[in-house]
PDB file of C-alpha atoms and ligand atoms in Angstrom:
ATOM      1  CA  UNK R   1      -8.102   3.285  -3.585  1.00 47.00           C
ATOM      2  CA  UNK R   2      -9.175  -0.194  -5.350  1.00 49.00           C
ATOM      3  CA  UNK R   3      -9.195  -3.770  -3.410  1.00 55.00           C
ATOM      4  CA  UNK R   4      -5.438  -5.268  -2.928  1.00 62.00           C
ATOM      5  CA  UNK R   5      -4.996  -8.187  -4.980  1.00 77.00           C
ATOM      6  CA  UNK R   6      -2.590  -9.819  -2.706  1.00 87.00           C
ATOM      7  CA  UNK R   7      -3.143 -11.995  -0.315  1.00 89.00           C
ATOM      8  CA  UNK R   8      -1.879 -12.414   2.867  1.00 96.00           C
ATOM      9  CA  UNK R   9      -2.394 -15.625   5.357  1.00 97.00           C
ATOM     10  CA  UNK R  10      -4.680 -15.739   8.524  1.00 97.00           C
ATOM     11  CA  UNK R  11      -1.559 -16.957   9.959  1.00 98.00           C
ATOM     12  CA  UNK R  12       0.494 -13.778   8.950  1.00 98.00           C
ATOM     13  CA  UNK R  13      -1.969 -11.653   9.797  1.00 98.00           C
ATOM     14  CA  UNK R  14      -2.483 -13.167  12.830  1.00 98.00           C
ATOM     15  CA  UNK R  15       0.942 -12.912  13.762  1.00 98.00           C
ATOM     16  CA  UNK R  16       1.203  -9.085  12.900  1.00 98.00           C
ATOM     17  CA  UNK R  17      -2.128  -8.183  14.911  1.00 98.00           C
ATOM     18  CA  UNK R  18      -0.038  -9.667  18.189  1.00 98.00           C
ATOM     19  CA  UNK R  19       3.314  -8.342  17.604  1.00 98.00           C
ATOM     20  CA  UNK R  20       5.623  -6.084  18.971  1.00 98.00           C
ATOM     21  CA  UNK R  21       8.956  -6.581  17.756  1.00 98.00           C
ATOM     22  CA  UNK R  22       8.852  -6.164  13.580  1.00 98.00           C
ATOM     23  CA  UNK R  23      12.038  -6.402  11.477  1.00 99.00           C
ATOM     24  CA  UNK R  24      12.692  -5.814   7.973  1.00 99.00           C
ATOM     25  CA  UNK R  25      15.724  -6.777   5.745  1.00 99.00           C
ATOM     26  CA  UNK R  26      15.774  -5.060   2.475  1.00 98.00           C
ATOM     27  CA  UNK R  27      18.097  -5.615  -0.263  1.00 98.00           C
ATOM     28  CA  UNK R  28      18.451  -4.340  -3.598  1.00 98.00           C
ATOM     29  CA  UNK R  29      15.047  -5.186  -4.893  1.00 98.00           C
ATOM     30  CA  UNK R  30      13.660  -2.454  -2.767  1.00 98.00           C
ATOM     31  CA  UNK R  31      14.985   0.060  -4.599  1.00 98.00           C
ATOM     32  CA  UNK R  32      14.641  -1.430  -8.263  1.00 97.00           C
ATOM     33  CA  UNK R  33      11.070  -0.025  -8.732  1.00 97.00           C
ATOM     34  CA  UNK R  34      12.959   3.548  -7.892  1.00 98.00           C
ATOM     35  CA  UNK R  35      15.442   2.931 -10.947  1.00 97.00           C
ATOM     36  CA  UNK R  36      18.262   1.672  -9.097  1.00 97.00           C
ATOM     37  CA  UNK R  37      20.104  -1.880 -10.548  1.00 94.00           C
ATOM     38  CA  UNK R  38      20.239  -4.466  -8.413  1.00 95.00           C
ATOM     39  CA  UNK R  39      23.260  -6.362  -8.638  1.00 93.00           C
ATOM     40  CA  UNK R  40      22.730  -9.741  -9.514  1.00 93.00           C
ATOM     41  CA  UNK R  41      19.711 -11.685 -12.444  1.00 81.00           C
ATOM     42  CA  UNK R  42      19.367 -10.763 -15.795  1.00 80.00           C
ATOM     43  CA  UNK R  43      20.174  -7.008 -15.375  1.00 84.00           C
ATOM     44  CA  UNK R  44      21.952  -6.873 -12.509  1.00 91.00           C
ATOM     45  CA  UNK R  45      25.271  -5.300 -12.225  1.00 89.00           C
ATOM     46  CA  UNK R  46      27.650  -8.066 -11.325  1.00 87.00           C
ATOM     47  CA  UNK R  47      26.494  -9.121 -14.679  1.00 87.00           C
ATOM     48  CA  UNK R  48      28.277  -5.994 -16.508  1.00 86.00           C
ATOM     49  CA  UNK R  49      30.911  -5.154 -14.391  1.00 86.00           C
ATOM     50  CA  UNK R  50      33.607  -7.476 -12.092  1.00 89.00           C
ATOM     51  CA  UNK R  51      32.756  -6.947  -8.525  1.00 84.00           C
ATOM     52  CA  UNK R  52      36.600  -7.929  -8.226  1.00 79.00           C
ATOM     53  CA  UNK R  53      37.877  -5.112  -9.973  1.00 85.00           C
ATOM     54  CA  UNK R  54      35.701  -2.363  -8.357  1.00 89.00           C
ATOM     55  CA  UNK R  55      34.235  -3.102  -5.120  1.00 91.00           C
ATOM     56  CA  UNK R  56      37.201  -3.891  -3.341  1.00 92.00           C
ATOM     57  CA  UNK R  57      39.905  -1.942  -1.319  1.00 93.00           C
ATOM     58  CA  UNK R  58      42.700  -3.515  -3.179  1.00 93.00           C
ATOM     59  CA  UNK R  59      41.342  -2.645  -7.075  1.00 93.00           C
ATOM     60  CA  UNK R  60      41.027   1.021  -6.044  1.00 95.00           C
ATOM     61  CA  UNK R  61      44.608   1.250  -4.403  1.00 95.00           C
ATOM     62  CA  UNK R  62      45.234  -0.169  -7.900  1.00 94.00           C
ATOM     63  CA  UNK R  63      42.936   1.597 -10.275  1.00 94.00           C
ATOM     64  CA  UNK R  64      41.240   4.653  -7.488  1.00 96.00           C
ATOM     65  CA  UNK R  65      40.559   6.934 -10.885  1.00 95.00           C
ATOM     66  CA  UNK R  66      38.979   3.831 -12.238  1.00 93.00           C
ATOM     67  CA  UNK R  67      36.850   2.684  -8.721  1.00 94.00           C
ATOM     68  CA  UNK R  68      35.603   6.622  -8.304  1.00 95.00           C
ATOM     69  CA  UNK R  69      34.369   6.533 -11.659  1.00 94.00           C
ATOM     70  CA  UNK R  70      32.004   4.129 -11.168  1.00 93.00           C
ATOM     71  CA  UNK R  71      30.887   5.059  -7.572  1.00 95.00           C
ATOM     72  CA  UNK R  72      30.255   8.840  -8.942  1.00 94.00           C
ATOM     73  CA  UNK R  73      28.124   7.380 -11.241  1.00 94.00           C
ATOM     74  CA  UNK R  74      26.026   5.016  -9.103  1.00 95.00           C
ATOM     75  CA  UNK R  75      25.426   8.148  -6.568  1.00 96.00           C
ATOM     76  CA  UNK R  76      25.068  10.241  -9.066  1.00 95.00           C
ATOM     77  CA  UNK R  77      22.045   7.871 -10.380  1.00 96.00           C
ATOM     78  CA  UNK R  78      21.043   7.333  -6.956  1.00 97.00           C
ATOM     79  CA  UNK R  79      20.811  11.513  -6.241  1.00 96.00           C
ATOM     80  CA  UNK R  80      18.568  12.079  -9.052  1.00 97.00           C
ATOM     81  CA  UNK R  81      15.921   8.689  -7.564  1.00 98.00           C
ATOM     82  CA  UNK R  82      13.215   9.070  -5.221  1.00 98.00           C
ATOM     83  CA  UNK R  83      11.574   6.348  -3.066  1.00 98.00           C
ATOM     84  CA  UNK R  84       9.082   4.140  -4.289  1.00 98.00           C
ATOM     85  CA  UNK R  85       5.554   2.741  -2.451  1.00 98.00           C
ATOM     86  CA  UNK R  86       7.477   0.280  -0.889  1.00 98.00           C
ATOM     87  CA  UNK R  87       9.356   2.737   1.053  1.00 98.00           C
ATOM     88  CA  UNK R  88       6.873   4.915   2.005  1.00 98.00           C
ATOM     89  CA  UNK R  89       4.662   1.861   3.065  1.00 98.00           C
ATOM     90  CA  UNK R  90       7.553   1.121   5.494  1.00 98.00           C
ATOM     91  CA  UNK R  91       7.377   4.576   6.760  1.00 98.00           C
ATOM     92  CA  UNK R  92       3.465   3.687   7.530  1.00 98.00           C
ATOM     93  CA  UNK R  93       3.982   0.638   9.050  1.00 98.00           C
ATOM     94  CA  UNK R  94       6.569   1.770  11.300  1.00 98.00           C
ATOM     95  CA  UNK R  95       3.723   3.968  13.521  1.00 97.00           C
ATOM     96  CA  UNK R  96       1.764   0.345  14.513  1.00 98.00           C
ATOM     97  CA  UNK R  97       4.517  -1.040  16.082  1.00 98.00           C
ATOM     98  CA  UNK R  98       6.288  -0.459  19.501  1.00 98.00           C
ATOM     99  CA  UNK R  99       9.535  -2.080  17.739  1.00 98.00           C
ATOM    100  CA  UNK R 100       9.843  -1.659  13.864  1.00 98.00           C
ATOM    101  CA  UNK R 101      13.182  -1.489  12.037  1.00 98.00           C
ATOM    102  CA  UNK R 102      14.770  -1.561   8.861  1.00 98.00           C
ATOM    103  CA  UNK R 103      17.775  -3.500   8.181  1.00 99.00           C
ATOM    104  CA  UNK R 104      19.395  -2.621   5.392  1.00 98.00           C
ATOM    105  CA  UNK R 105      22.134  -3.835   2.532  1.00 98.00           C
ATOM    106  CA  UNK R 106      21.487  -0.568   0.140  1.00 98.00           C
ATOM    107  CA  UNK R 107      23.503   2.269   0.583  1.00 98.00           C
ATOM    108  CA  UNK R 108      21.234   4.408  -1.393  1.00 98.00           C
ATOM    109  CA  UNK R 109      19.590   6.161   1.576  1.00 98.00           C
ATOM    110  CA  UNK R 110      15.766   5.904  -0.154  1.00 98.00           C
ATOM    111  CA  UNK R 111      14.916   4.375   3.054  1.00 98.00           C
ATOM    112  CA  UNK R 112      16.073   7.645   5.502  1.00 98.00           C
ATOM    113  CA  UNK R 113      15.114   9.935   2.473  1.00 98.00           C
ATOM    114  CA  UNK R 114      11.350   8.386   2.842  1.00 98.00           C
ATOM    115  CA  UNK R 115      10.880   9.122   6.750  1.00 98.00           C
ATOM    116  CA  UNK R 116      12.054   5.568   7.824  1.00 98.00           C
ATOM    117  CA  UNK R 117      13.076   6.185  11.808  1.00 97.00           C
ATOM    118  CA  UNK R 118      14.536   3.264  12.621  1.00 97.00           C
ATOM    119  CA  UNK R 119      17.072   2.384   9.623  1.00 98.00           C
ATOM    120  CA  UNK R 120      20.465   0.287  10.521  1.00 98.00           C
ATOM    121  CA  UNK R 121      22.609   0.188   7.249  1.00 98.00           C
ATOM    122  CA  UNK R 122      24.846  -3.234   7.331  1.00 98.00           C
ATOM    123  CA  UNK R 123      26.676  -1.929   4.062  1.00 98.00           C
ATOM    124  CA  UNK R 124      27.390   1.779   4.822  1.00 98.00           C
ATOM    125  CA  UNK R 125      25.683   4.348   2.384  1.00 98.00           C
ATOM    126  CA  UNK R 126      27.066   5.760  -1.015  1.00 97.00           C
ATOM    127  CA  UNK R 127      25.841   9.227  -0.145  1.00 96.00           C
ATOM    128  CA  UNK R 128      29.138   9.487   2.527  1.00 96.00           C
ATOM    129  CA  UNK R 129      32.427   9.629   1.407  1.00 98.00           C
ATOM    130  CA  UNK R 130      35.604   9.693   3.725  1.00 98.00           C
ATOM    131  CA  UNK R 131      39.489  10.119   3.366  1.00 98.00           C
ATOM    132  CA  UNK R 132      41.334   6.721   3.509  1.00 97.00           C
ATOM    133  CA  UNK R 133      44.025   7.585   5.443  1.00 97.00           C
ATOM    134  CA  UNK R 134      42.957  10.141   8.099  1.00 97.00           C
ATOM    135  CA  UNK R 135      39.236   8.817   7.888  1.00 96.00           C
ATOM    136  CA  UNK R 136      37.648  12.525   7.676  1.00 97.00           C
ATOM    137  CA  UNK R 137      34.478  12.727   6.144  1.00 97.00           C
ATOM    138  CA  UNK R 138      34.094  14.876   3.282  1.00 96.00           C
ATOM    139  CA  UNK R 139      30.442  16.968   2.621  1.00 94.00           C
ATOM    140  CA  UNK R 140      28.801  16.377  -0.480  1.00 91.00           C
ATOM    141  CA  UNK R 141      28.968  20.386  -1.549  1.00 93.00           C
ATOM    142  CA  UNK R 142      33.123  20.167  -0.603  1.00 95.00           C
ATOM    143  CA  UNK R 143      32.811  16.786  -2.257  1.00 95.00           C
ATOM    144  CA  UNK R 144      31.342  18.595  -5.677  1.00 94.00           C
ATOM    145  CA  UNK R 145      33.530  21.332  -5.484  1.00 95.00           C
ATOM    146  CA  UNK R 146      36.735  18.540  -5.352  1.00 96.00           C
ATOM    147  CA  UNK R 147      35.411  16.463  -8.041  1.00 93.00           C
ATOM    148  CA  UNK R 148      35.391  19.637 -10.154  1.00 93.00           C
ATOM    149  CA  UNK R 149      38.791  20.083  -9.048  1.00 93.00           C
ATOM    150  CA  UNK R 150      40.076  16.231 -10.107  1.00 93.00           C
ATOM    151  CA  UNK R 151      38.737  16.094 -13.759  1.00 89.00           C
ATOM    152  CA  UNK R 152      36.843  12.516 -13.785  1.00 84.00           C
ATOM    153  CA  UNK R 153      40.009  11.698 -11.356  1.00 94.00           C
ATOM    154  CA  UNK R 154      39.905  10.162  -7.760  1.00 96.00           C
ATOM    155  CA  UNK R 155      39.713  13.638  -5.519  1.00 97.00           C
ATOM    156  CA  UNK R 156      42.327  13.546  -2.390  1.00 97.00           C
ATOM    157  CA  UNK R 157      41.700  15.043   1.180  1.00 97.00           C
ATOM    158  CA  UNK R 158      41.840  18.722   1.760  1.00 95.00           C
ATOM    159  CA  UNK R 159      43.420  18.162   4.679  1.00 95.00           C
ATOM    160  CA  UNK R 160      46.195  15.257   4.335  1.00 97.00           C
ATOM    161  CA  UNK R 161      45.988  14.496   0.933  1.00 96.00           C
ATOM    162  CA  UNK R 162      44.890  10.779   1.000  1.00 97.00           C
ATOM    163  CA  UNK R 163      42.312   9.400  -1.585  1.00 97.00           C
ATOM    164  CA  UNK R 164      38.687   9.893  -0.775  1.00 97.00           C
ATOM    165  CA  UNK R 165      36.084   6.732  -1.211  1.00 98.00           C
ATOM    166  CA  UNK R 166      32.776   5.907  -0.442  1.00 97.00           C
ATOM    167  CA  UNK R 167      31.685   4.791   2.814  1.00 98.00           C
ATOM    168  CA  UNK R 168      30.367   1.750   1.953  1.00 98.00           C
ATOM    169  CA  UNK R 169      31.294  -2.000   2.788  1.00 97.00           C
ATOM    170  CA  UNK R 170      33.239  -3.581   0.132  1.00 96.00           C
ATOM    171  CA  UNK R 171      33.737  -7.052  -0.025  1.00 92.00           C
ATOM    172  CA  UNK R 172      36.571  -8.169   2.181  1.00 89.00           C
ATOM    173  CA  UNK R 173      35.712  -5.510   4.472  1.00 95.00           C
ATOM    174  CA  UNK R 174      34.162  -6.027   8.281  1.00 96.00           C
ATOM    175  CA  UNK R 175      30.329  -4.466   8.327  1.00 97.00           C
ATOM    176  CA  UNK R 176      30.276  -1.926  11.293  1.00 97.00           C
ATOM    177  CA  UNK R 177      30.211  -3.519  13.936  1.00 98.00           C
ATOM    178  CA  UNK R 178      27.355  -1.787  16.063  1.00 98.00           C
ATOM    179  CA  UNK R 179      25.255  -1.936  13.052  1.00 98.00           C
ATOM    180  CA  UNK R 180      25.592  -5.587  12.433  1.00 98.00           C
ATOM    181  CA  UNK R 181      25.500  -6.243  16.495  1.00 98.00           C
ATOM    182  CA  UNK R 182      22.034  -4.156  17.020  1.00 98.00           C
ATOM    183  CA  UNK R 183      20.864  -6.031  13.555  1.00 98.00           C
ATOM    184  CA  UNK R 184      21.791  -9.269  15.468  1.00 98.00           C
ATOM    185  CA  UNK R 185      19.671  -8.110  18.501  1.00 98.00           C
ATOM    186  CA  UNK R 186      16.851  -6.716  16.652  1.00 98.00           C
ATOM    187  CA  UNK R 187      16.578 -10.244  14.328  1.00 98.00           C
ATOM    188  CA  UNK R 188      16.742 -12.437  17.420  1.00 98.00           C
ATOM    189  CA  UNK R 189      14.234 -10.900  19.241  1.00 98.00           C
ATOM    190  CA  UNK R 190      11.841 -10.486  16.255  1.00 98.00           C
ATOM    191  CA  UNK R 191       8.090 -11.897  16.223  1.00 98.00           C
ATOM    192  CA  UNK R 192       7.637 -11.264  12.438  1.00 98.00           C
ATOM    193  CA  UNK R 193      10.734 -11.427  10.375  1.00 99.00           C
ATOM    194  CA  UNK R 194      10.398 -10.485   6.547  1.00 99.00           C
ATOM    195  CA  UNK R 195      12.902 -10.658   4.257  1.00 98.00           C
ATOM    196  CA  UNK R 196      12.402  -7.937   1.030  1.00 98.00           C
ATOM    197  CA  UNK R 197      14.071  -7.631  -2.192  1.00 98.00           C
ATOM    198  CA  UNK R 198      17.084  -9.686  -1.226  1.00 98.00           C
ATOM    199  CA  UNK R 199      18.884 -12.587  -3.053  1.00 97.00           C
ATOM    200  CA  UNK R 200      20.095 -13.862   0.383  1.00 98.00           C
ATOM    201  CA  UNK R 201      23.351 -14.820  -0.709  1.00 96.00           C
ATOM    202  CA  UNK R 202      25.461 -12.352   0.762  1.00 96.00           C
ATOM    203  CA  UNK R 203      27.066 -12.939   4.585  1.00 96.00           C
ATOM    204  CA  UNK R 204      26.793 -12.249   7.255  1.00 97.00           C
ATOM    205  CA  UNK R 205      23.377 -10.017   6.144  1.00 98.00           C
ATOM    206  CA  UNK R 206      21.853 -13.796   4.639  1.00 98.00           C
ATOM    207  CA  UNK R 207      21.995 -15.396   8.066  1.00 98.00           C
ATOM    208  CA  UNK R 208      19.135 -12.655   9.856  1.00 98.00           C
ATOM    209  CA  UNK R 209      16.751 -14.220   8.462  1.00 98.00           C
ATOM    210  CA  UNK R 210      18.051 -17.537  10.201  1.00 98.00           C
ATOM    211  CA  UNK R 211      18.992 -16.506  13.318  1.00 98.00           C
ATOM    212  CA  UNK R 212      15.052 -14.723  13.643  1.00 98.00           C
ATOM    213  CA  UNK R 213      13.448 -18.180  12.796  1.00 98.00           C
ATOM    214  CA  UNK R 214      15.143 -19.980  14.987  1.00 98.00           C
ATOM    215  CA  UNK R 215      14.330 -17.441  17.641  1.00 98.00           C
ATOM    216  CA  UNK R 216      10.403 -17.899  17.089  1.00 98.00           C
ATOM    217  CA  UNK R 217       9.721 -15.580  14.272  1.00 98.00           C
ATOM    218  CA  UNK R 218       7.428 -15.914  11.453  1.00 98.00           C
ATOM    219  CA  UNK R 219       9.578 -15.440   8.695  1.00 98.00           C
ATOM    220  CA  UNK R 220       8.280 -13.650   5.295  1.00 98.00           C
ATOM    221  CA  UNK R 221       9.990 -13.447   1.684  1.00 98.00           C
ATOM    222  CA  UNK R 222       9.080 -10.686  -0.752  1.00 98.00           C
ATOM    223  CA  UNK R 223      10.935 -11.611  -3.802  1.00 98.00           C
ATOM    224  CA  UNK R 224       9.379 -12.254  -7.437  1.00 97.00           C
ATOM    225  CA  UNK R 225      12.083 -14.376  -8.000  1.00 97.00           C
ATOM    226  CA  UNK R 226      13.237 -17.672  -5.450  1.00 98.00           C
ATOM    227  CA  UNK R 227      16.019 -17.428  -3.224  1.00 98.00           C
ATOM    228  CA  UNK R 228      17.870 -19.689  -0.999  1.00 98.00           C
ATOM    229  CA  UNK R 229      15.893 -18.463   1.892  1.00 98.00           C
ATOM    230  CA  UNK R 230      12.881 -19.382  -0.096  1.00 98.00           C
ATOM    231  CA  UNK R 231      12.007 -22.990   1.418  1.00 98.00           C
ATOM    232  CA  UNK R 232      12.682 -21.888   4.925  1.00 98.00           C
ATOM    233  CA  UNK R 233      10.674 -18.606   5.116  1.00 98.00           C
ATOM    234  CA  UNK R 234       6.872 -19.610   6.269  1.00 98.00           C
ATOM    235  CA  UNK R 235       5.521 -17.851   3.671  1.00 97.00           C
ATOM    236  CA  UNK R 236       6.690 -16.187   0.270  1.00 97.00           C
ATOM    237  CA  UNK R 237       4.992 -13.584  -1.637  1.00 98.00           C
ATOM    238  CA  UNK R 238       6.313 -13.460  -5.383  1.00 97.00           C
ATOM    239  CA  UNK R 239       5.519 -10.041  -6.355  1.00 97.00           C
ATOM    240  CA  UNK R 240       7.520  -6.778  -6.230  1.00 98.00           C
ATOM    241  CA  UNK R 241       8.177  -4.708  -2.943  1.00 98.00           C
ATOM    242  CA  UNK R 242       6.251  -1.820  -4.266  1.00 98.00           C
ATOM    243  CA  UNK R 243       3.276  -3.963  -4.732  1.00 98.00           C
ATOM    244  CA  UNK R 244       2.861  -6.233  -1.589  1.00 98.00           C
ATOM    245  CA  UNK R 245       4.345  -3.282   1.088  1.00 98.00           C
ATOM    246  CA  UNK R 246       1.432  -0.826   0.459  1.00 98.00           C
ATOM    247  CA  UNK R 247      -0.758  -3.731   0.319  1.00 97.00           C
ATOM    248  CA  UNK R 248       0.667  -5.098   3.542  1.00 98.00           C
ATOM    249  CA  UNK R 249       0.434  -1.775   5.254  1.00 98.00           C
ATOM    250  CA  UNK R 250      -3.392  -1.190   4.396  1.00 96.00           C
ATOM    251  CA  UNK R 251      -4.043  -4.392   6.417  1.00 97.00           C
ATOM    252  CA  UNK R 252      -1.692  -3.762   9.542  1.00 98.00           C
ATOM    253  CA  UNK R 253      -4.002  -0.208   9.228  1.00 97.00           C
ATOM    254  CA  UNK R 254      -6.880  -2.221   9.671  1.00 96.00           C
ATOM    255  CA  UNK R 255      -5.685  -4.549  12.776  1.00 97.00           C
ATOM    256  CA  UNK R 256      -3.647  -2.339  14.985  1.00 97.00           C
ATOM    257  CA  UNK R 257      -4.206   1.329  16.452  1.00 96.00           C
ATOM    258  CA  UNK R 258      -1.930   3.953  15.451  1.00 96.00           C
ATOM    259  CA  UNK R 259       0.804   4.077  18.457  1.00 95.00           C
ATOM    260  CA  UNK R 260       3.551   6.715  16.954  1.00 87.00           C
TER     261      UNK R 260
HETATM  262  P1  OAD K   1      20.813  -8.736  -5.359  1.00 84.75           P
HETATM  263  O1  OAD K   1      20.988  -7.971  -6.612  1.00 84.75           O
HETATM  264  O2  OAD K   1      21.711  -9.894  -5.122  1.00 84.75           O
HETATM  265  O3  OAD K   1      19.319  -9.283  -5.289  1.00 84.75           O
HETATM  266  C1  OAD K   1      18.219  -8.477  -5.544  1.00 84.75           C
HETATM  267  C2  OAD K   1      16.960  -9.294  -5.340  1.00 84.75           C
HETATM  268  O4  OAD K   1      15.853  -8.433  -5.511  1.00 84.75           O
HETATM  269  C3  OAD K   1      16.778 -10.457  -6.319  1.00 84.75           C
HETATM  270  O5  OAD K   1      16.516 -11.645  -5.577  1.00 84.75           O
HETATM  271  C4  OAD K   1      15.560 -10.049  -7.156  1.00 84.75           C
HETATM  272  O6  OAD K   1      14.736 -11.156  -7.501  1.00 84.75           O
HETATM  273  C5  OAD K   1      14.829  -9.137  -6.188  1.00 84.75           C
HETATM  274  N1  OAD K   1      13.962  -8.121  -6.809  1.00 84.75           N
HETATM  275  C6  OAD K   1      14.105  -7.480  -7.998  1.00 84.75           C
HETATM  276  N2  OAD K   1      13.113  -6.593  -8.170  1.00 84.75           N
HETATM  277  C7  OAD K   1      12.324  -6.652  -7.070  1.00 84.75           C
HETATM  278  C8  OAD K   1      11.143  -5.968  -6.652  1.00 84.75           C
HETATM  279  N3  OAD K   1      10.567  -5.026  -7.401  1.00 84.75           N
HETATM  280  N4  OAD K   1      10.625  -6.294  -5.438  1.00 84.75           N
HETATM  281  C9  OAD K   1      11.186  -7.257  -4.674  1.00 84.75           C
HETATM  282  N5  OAD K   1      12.310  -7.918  -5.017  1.00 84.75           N
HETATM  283  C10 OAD K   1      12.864  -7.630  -6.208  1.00 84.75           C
HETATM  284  O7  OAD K   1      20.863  -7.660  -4.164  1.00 84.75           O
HETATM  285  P2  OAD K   1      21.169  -7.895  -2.620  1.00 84.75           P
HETATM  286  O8  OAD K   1      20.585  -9.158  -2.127  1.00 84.75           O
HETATM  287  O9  OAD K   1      20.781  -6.647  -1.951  1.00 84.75           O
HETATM  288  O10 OAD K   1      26.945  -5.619  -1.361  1.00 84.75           O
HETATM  289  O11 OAD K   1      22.740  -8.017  -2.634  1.00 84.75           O
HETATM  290  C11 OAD K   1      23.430  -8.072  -1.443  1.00 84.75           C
HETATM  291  C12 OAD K   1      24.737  -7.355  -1.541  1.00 84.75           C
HETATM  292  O12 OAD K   1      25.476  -7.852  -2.665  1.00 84.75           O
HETATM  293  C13 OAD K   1      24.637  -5.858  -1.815  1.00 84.75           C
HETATM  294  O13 OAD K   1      24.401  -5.102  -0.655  1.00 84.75           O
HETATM  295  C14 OAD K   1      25.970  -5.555  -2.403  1.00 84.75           C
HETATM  296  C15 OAD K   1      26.098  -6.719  -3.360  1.00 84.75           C
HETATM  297  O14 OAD K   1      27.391  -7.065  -3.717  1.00 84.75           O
HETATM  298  C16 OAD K   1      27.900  -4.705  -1.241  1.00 84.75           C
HETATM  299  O15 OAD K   1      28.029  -3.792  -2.028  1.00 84.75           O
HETATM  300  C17 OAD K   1      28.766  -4.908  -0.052  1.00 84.75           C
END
């Protein structure tokens, strides 16, 4: 494998040869190198489509056929994606440290589907789909066979009837609350904090990084693009995720011992 081209600081470096509690918030630039849009910038897809009228519980009570329509055909993208470098990197890095975890906003699942252990989704994943009003979750073959069934057309519970949607967060909605209490924990008691593929603008997932610097961490931005988080982190490398996390893992390879 050639040299890496990117750079990282002593002080990073330093950091990460020391630490034992390593956290990492992805957003949706994690998974743009695997083909999936991320949702805001040039070709993002709050920039085709009104976040108002489908990612929230109120526009599919209104317009459900309309809603399922488009989440069939984000997880229908998302099924036929694989992980990228940056996930698999992730995967790597995880074995060097006695705490390592994700923290996530995508609800594609790349992460899990790559061999991450320790994942804690803050915005549910696309993959799961559940009954609004009895709250059973539906499988993804009974889920086919349904969709079959309902022509294009929300599908309704087998068992009460009620309209089935994803299980993701939409906005309006409360994140789970274990996930977002362990992410709390987990970002508090981090050493090295980065922040990857995010625009940092959406709560309460934008205020991790915050809440880790002010509890001592050295705080990281991988983003080509600047963010609001961008003159607080310590250091920010512009280049893509799939770029700088194999990078970044070949170096933690060469200053820590294999623990897992
Ligand atoms: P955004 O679409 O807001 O931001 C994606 C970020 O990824 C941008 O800052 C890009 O510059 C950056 N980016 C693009 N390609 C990249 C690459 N190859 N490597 C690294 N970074 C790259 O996505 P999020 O911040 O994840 O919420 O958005 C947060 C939440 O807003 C989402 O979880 C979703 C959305 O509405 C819900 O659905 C609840």
């Amino acid at each position: 494998m050639g040299k890496s081209l990117i750079k990282f600081s002593e002080k990073l470096i330093d950091r990460l040869k020391v630490a034992y509690n390593v956290v990492v918030l992805t957003g949706a630039g994690m998974s743009a190198a695997s083909g999936v849009p991320t949702f805001r910038g040039k070709d993002g897809l709050w920039n085709k489509f009104n976040p108002e009228e489908l990612a929230n519980i109120n526009a599919f009570l209104r317009n459900p056929d309309l809603v399922w329509e488009w989440y069939s055909w984000r997880r229908n993208l998302i099924k036929n994606v694989n992980p990228n470098l940056g996930h698999y990197a992730l995967v790597d890095m995880e074995q060097y440290f006695p705490e390592f975890a994700v923290i996530t906003q995508n609800v594609d699942n790349l992460h899990q589907q790559a061999g991450s252990k320790s994942v804690i989704e803050l915005h549910g994943n696309i993959m799961r789909n559940k009954c609004i009003d009895c709250g059973q979750y539906i499988s993804e073959e009974d889920l086919l066979k349904l969709e079959e069934e309902a022509e294009k057309k929300v599908p309704h519970c087998p068992q009460c009837g009620g309209l089935i949607r994803p299980d993701v967060v939409w906005f309006g909605e409360l994140l789970p609350q274990d996930a977002i209490e362990k992410a709390r924990e987990l970002s508090a008691a981090a050493e090295v904090f980065f922040s990857v593929g995010t625009s940092s603008q959406v709560e309460p997932a934008a205020s991790l990084p915050y809440l880790a610097k002010g509890n001592g961490a050295y705080l990281v931005e991988i983003n080509p693009e600047a963010t609001p988080l961008s003159s607080v982190a310590d250091e920010c490398l512009r280049e893509g995720v799939e770029k700088v996390l194999p990078a970044l893992s070949m170096e933690i390879e060469k200053i820590r011992k294999r623990i897992k």
